Amino acid sequence: MNERYSRQILFREIGRDGQERLLNSRVLIVGCGALGASHAEMLSRAGVGKLRIVDRDFVEFTNLQRQTLFKEEDAENRIPKAAAAKKRIAEINSEVEVEEIVADVNNSNVESLIDGCDLVIDGTDNFQVRYLVNDACVKQKRTWIYGAAVSSYGTTMTVVPGETSCLRCIFEDMPDAGSSPTCDTAGVIMPIIASISAVQVTEAIKILVGDTASLHRSLMQFDLWANDWHRIKLGEPNPDCICCQKHNFEFLDAEAQEFSAVLCGRNAVQIAPPRPVQLNLAEFAARLNSTMPVKQNEYLVRFEIDGREVTVFKDARAIIKGIDDVSAARSIYARFIGI
Ligand SMILES: [Zn+2]
């Protein structure tokens, strides 16, 4: 084993055996924004052998204040976050194998994304995906580590199916859309990202090295600005929990996945095709190019229409900026992508 990990091996709780286990592990990082980028960096430096990183978005300048993996050129070139993370991790630790997946996590793909991973770490920014991940992880008996941060406060909790409460034991119903502050409405400072991701990644390492006795088994909440630190011990799973006790996976088994979503606080709407499709970006760009200027890279095509910026990905998703009206966004989608 190379000297890269020598200081971590000296840490008794990890040791040589623990390091070996880390090198042979695979972790799914759901969402590669501020929390996810931080997970990806810490896990790759720690020598977790395989990372599967899934994210639907591309890097923007507003991300750079807190999303430490990304650089100005990623924002300039609109590189998808999963791809930018893969490139940067190759420079940090070339021994780590990264699978970058530029996609929306939904009920048609979440189970295959989890497949083969030792654990799942939450770097997403929305509850829809967290409830879906909770369903899938409880169903597949896979540990997942919830984390959320906004403003100067954050929350984290580790869900070990069959042992601890799950997300729905604690928060039975998903908060209504628009009812919670988001990074785009309330802002966020980087130290809370560092704090929440530090607890999440430490929990991940404990699990991967087999020291589950050291898990914190609580709902942890911090507010760094208000100097508040709370730790609520998790009891037994709620006997009435619809997910982990009754095995009714409402989010996983939902009939049709959401076709469109307003991207909160960003003045943008995402439109996704109801079934997975692969778009030939080069042909698509060539089609558009006859009528308007088009910018493209290997992951996406971008053009402007009526002052709105439309970004189309290989999986035929589009993010339409400068709009928060879903039906108007759908009509632009139908006109130009037409699936
Ligand atoms: Zn539960």
Short mmCIF file of C-alpha atoms and ligand atoms in Angstrom, two decimals:
data_model
loop_
_atom_site.label_atom_id
_atom_site.label_comp_id
_atom_site.label_asym_id
_atom_site.label_seq_id
_atom_site.Cartn_x
_atom_site.Cartn_y
_atom_site.Cartn_z
CA MET A 1 0.00 0.00 0.00
CA ASN A 2 1.54 3.30 -0.97
CA GLU A 3 2.60 5.96 1.51
CA ARG A 4 -0.24 8.23 0.40
CA TYR A 5 -2.47 6.77 3.16
CA SER A 6 0.18 6.45 5.88
CA ARG A 7 -1.31 9.09 8.21
CA GLN A 8 -4.75 7.60 7.88
CA ILE A 9 -3.40 4.10 8.57
CA LEU A 10 -1.76 5.42 11.74
CA PHE A 11 -5.22 6.42 12.93
CA ARG A 12 -5.98 3.28 14.92
CA GLU A 13 -9.68 3.08 14.11
CA ILE A 14 -8.82 2.73 10.43
CA GLY A 15 -5.45 0.98 10.38
CA ARG A 16 -4.13 -1.16 7.54
CA ASP A 17 -7.21 -3.39 7.41
CA GLY A 18 -9.54 -0.41 7.31
CA GLN A 19 -7.54 1.16 4.50
CA GLU A 20 -7.76 -2.08 2.55
CA ARG A 21 -11.53 -2.03 2.99
CA LEU A 22 -11.76 1.59 1.82
CA LEU A 23 -9.79 0.77 -1.32
CA ASN A 24 -12.22 -2.06 -2.08
CA SER A 25 -15.39 -0.01 -1.52
CA ARG A 26 -17.84 1.67 -3.85
CA VAL A 27 -19.92 4.66 -2.76
CA LEU A 28 -22.83 6.30 -4.55
CA ILE A 29 -22.84 10.10 -4.24
CA VAL A 30 -26.33 11.39 -5.06
CA GLY A 31 -25.98 15.00 -6.19
CA CYS A 32 -22.64 16.72 -6.70
CA GLY A 33 -23.37 20.25 -5.56
CA ALA A 34 -21.76 21.72 -2.47
CA LEU A 35 -22.22 18.70 -0.18
CA GLY A 36 -21.63 16.12 -2.91
CA ALA A 37 -18.47 17.82 -4.19
CA SER A 38 -17.16 17.86 -0.65
CA HIS A 39 -18.00 14.15 -0.19
CA ALA A 40 -16.31 13.33 -3.49
CA GLU A 41 -13.14 15.16 -2.55
CA MET A 42 -12.86 13.69 0.96
CA LEU A 43 -13.73 10.14 -0.09
CA SER A 44 -11.30 10.18 -3.00
CA ARG A 45 -8.47 11.56 -0.84
CA ALA A 46 -9.27 8.86 1.76
CA GLY A 47 -8.82 6.22 -0.94
CA VAL A 48 -12.36 4.92 -1.40
CA GLY A 49 -11.67 2.85 -4.50
CA LYS A 50 -14.79 3.49 -6.55
CA LEU A 51 -17.14 6.44 -6.61
CA ARG A 52 -20.35 6.61 -8.62
CA ILE A 53 -21.31 10.27 -8.89
CA VAL A 54 -24.71 11.25 -10.24
CA ASP A 55 -25.79 14.84 -10.84
CA ARG A 56 -28.18 16.48 -13.31
CA ASP A 57 -26.71 19.96 -13.51
CA PHE A 58 -23.73 21.88 -14.87
CA VAL A 59 -21.26 24.15 -13.06
CA GLU A 60 -22.17 27.83 -12.73
CA PHE A 61 -20.23 30.77 -11.30
CA THR A 62 -22.61 30.98 -8.30
CA ASN A 63 -21.35 27.51 -7.27
CA LEU A 64 -17.68 28.41 -6.94
CA GLN A 65 -17.99 30.10 -3.53
CA ARG A 66 -18.63 26.72 -1.87
CA GLN A 67 -18.29 23.84 -4.36
CA THR A 68 -14.63 23.17 -3.86
CA LEU A 69 -14.05 20.66 -6.64
CA PHE A 70 -14.90 23.10 -9.41
CA LYS A 71 -12.94 25.80 -11.18
CA GLU A 72 -13.74 28.90 -13.23
CA GLU A 73 -13.13 27.06 -16.49
CA ASP A 74 -15.77 24.46 -15.54
CA ALA A 75 -18.31 27.29 -15.15
CA GLU A 76 -17.18 29.02 -18.34
CA ASN A 77 -17.53 25.80 -20.33
CA ARG A 78 -20.74 24.66 -18.58
CA ILE A 79 -19.24 21.30 -17.71
CA PRO A 80 -21.71 18.94 -16.01
CA LYS A 81 -20.84 18.64 -12.33
CA ALA A 82 -20.39 14.86 -12.43
CA ALA A 83 -17.92 15.17 -15.33
CA ALA A 84 -16.03 18.10 -13.75
CA ALA A 85 -15.78 16.10 -10.51
CA LYS A 86 -14.36 13.09 -12.35
CA LYS A 87 -11.71 15.23 -14.05
CA ARG A 88 -10.64 16.91 -10.81
CA ILE A 89 -10.56 13.65 -8.82
CA ALA A 90 -8.26 12.15 -11.46
CA GLU A 91 -5.83 14.97 -10.59
CA ILE A 92 -6.24 14.45 -6.82
CA ASN A 93 -6.08 10.65 -6.67
CA SER A 94 -5.67 8.82 -9.96
CA GLU A 95 -6.16 5.47 -8.21
CA VAL A 96 -9.84 6.17 -7.65
CA GLU A 97 -12.25 4.93 -10.29
CA VAL A 98 -15.03 7.44 -10.91
CA GLU A 99 -18.23 6.68 -12.81
CA GLU A 100 -19.79 9.98 -13.79
CA ILE A 101 -23.50 9.89 -14.49
CA VAL A 102 -25.14 13.05 -15.84
CA ALA A 103 -28.79 12.35 -15.06
CA ASP A 104 -31.76 13.11 -12.90
CA VAL A 105 -32.27 10.60 -10.08
CA ASN A 106 -35.80 9.25 -10.33
CA ASN A 107 -37.75 6.10 -9.65
CA SER A 108 -36.74 4.53 -12.97
CA ASN A 109 -33.00 4.60 -12.21
CA VAL A 110 -32.47 4.92 -8.45
CA GLU A 111 -32.31 1.19 -7.75
CA SER A 112 -29.79 0.50 -10.50
CA LEU A 113 -27.68 3.44 -9.29
CA ILE A 114 -27.55 1.93 -5.79
CA ASP A 115 -26.80 -1.52 -7.13
CA GLY A 116 -23.28 -2.68 -6.27
CA CYS A 117 -22.59 0.25 -3.90
CA ASP A 118 -21.67 -0.31 -0.26
CA LEU A 119 -23.45 2.84 0.84
CA VAL A 120 -25.19 5.95 -0.41
CA ILE A 121 -24.33 9.49 0.63
CA ASP A 122 -26.80 12.32 0.15
CA GLY A 123 -25.53 15.41 -1.62
CA THR A 124 -28.83 16.38 -3.19
CA ASP A 125 -30.67 19.64 -2.63
CA ASN A 126 -34.25 18.42 -2.60
CA PHE A 127 -36.60 16.25 -0.59
CA GLN A 128 -38.17 14.51 -3.55
CA VAL A 129 -34.88 12.72 -4.24
CA ARG A 130 -34.17 12.09 -0.53
CA TYR A 131 -37.52 10.33 -0.01
CA LEU A 132 -36.88 8.30 -3.14
CA VAL A 133 -33.38 7.35 -1.93
CA ASN A 134 -34.86 6.47 1.48
CA ASP A 135 -37.40 4.14 -0.17
CA ALA A 136 -34.77 2.49 -2.38
CA CYS A 137 -32.21 2.08 0.42
CA VAL A 138 -34.73 0.66 2.89
CA LYS A 139 -35.95 -1.75 0.18
CA GLN A 140 -32.40 -2.83 -0.72
CA LYS A 141 -31.19 -2.73 2.93
CA ARG A 142 -28.44 -0.29 2.05
CA THR A 143 -27.15 2.31 4.51
CA TRP A 144 -27.55 5.95 3.45
CA ILE A 145 -26.40 9.17 5.03
CA TYR A 146 -28.81 12.09 4.86
CA GLY A 147 -27.39 15.60 4.82
CA ALA A 148 -28.78 19.06 4.16
CA ALA A 149 -27.39 22.55 4.57
CA VAL A 150 -28.72 26.03 3.90
CA SER A 151 -27.87 29.47 5.27
CA SER A 152 -25.63 28.72 8.30
CA TYR A 153 -27.45 25.60 9.51
CA GLY A 154 -27.61 21.97 8.55
CA THR A 155 -28.88 18.52 9.49
CA THR A 156 -27.57 15.01 9.10
CA MET A 157 -28.63 11.52 10.03
CA THR A 158 -27.42 8.02 9.14
CA VAL A 159 -30.09 5.51 8.17
CA VAL A 160 -29.18 1.87 8.73
CA PRO A 161 -32.20 -0.09 7.47
CA GLY A 162 -33.39 -2.69 9.95
CA GLU A 163 -31.57 -0.96 12.83
CA THR A 164 -32.27 2.75 12.99
CA SER A 165 -35.19 4.99 12.16
CA CYS A 166 -35.47 5.87 8.48
CA LEU A 167 -36.13 9.34 7.07
CA ARG A 168 -39.90 8.77 7.09
CA CYS A 169 -39.89 7.59 10.71
CA ILE A 170 -38.72 11.10 11.60
CA PHE A 171 -40.22 13.25 8.83
CA GLU A 172 -43.32 11.34 7.82
CA ASP A 173 -44.37 13.68 5.05
CA MET A 174 -42.27 15.52 2.56
CA PRO A 175 -42.28 19.29 3.15
CA ASP A 176 -44.48 21.13 0.65
CA ALA A 177 -42.68 22.65 -2.31
CA GLY A 178 -41.68 26.20 -1.55
CA SER A 179 -42.14 25.78 2.23
CA SER A 180 -38.47 25.44 3.15
CA PRO A 181 -35.65 27.89 2.55
CA THR A 182 -33.15 26.85 -0.11
CA CYS A 183 -29.60 27.92 -0.92
CA ASP A 184 -31.06 30.03 -3.71
CA THR A 185 -33.51 31.87 -1.47
CA ALA A 186 -31.72 32.03 1.91
CA GLY A 187 -28.12 31.78 0.73
CA VAL A 188 -25.49 29.52 2.24
CA ILE A 189 -22.02 29.86 3.69
CA MET A 190 -19.33 27.33 2.97
CA PRO A 191 -18.44 26.42 6.59
CA ILE A 192 -21.83 24.73 7.14
CA ILE A 193 -21.19 22.66 4.00
CA ALA A 194 -17.81 21.66 5.43
CA SER A 195 -19.36 20.78 8.82
CA ILE A 196 -22.26 18.67 7.55
CA SER A 197 -20.17 16.91 4.92
CA ALA A 198 -17.46 16.21 7.52
CA VAL A 199 -19.97 14.37 9.74
CA GLN A 200 -21.42 12.52 6.74
CA VAL A 201 -18.05 11.41 5.41
CA THR A 202 -16.84 10.32 8.87
CA GLU A 203 -19.96 8.18 9.18
CA ALA A 204 -19.28 6.76 5.72
CA ILE A 205 -15.72 5.83 6.66
CA LYS A 206 -16.89 4.20 9.92
CA ILE A 207 -19.32 2.06 7.94
CA LEU A 208 -16.82 1.16 5.23
CA VAL A 209 -14.14 0.08 7.73
CA GLY A 210 -16.75 -1.91 9.69
CA ASP A 211 -16.88 0.21 12.86
CA THR A 212 -20.66 0.59 12.98
CA ALA A 213 -20.56 0.73 16.81
CA SER A 214 -19.13 4.25 16.47
CA LEU A 215 -22.00 5.66 14.35
CA HIS A 216 -23.64 8.66 16.04
CA ARG A 217 -27.18 7.24 15.71
CA SER A 218 -28.86 10.58 16.08
CA LEU A 219 -30.35 13.48 14.20
CA MET A 220 -27.61 16.09 14.34
CA GLN A 221 -28.34 19.75 13.76
CA PHE A 222 -25.88 22.63 13.73
CA ASP A 223 -26.22 26.35 13.28
CA LEU A 224 -22.72 27.73 13.00
CA TRP A 225 -23.76 31.39 13.06
CA ALA A 226 -26.14 31.05 16.03
CA ASN A 227 -23.69 28.69 17.83
CA ASP A 228 -26.39 26.04 18.29
CA TRP A 229 -25.54 22.34 18.26
CA HIS A 230 -28.27 19.75 18.79
CA ARG A 231 -28.12 16.02 18.89
CA ILE A 232 -31.34 14.06 19.20
CA LYS A 233 -30.77 10.37 19.84
CA LEU A 234 -32.64 8.16 17.39
CA GLY A 235 -34.85 5.59 19.03
CA GLU A 236 -36.31 2.45 17.52
CA PRO A 237 -37.96 2.80 14.10
CA ASN A 238 -41.49 4.24 14.30
CA PRO A 239 -43.79 1.14 14.37
CA ASP A 240 -46.23 2.98 12.07
CA CYS A 241 -43.62 4.01 9.50
CA ILE A 242 -45.10 3.55 6.06
CA CYS A 243 -41.66 2.93 4.56
CA CYS A 244 -39.41 0.87 6.82
CA GLN A 245 -42.19 -0.95 8.76
CA LYS A 246 -45.02 -1.33 6.25
CA HIS A 247 -42.75 -1.55 3.21
CA ASN A 248 -44.99 0.69 1.20
CA PHE A 249 -42.49 2.46 -1.06
CA GLU A 250 -44.65 5.33 -2.24
CA PHE A 251 -41.90 7.33 -3.91
CA LEU A 252 -40.29 4.35 -5.59
CA ASP A 253 -43.56 2.90 -6.81
CA ALA A 254 -45.11 6.18 -7.96
CA GLU A 255 -46.89 5.65 -11.29
CA ALA A 256 -45.28 8.25 -13.49
CA GLN A 257 -42.18 10.15 -12.69
CA GLU A 258 -42.27 13.92 -12.61
CA PHE A 259 -41.93 15.20 -16.13
CA SER A 260 -41.07 18.72 -15.15
CA ALA A 261 -39.69 20.51 -12.12
CA VAL A 262 -39.24 24.14 -11.24
CA LEU A 263 -35.64 24.46 -10.06
CA CYS A 264 -36.22 26.28 -6.85
CA GLY A 265 -35.01 29.86 -6.64
CA ARG A 266 -33.09 29.62 -9.90
CA ASN A 267 -35.73 31.01 -12.20
CA ALA A 268 -35.38 27.85 -14.24
CA VAL A 269 -37.45 24.80 -15.14
CA GLN A 270 -36.19 21.30 -15.89
CA ILE A 271 -38.12 19.22 -18.39
CA ALA A 272 -37.31 15.51 -18.57
CA PRO A 273 -38.72 12.92 -20.95
CA PRO A 274 -41.00 10.40 -19.22
CA ARG A 275 -38.91 7.46 -20.47
CA PRO A 276 -35.13 7.26 -20.75
CA VAL A 277 -33.89 8.31 -24.21
CA GLN A 278 -30.50 9.06 -25.69
CA LEU A 279 -30.18 12.13 -27.82
CA ASN A 280 -27.52 12.35 -30.52
CA LEU A 281 -26.18 15.76 -29.49
CA ALA A 282 -24.16 16.36 -32.67
CA GLU A 283 -27.18 15.76 -34.92
CA PHE A 284 -29.41 17.80 -32.65
CA ALA A 285 -26.95 20.73 -32.66
CA ALA A 286 -26.61 20.53 -36.44
CA ARG A 287 -30.40 20.68 -36.79
CA LEU A 288 -30.62 23.77 -34.60
CA ASN A 289 -27.56 25.40 -36.12
CA SER A 290 -29.35 26.11 -39.35
CA THR A 291 -31.74 28.43 -37.52
CA MET A 292 -29.74 29.93 -34.63
CA PRO A 293 -26.31 30.04 -33.00
CA VAL A 294 -25.64 27.01 -30.82
CA LYS A 295 -22.91 26.30 -28.28
CA GLN A 296 -22.01 22.76 -27.38
CA ASN A 297 -19.57 20.53 -25.59
CA GLU A 298 -19.49 16.74 -25.39
CA TYR A 299 -22.20 16.69 -22.69
CA LEU A 300 -24.70 19.35 -23.68
CA VAL A 301 -26.05 21.78 -26.27
CA ARG A 302 -27.02 25.34 -25.39
CA PHE A 303 -28.99 27.97 -27.27
CA GLU A 304 -31.10 31.03 -26.59
CA ILE A 305 -34.67 31.62 -27.58
CA ASP A 306 -36.66 34.75 -26.69
CA GLY A 307 -34.04 35.72 -24.11
CA ARG A 308 -34.22 32.31 -22.40
CA GLU A 309 -31.24 30.03 -22.20
CA VAL A 310 -31.98 26.39 -23.03
CA THR A 311 -29.49 23.66 -22.09
CA VAL A 312 -30.15 20.17 -23.48
CA PHE A 313 -28.35 17.07 -22.15
CA LYS A 314 -27.64 13.68 -23.77
CA ASP A 315 -30.53 12.11 -21.85
CA ALA A 316 -32.88 14.60 -23.55
CA ARG A 317 -33.43 16.60 -20.38
CA ALA A 318 -33.53 20.35 -20.77
CA ILE A 319 -32.97 23.11 -18.25
CA ILE A 320 -34.65 26.32 -19.36
CA LYS A 321 -33.42 29.44 -17.59
CA GLY A 322 -35.22 32.74 -17.29
CA ILE A 323 -38.61 31.16 -16.75
CA ASP A 324 -40.59 29.72 -13.84
CA ASP A 325 -43.76 28.83 -15.69
CA VAL A 326 -43.85 25.09 -16.37
CA SER A 327 -46.28 25.23 -19.27
CA ALA A 328 -44.25 27.88 -21.09
CA ALA A 329 -41.13 25.78 -20.51
CA ARG A 330 -42.92 22.68 -21.84
CA SER A 331 -43.88 24.54 -24.94
CA ILE A 332 -40.26 25.57 -25.61
CA TYR A 333 -39.28 21.92 -25.03
CA ALA A 334 -41.90 20.70 -27.46
CA ARG A 335 -40.84 23.20 -30.12
CA PHE A 336 -37.13 22.43 -30.06
CA ILE A 337 -36.61 18.98 -28.58
CA GLY A 338 -40.04 17.64 -29.33
CA ILE A 339 -40.07 14.33 -27.52
ZN ZN B 1 -39.07 4.33 8.86
#
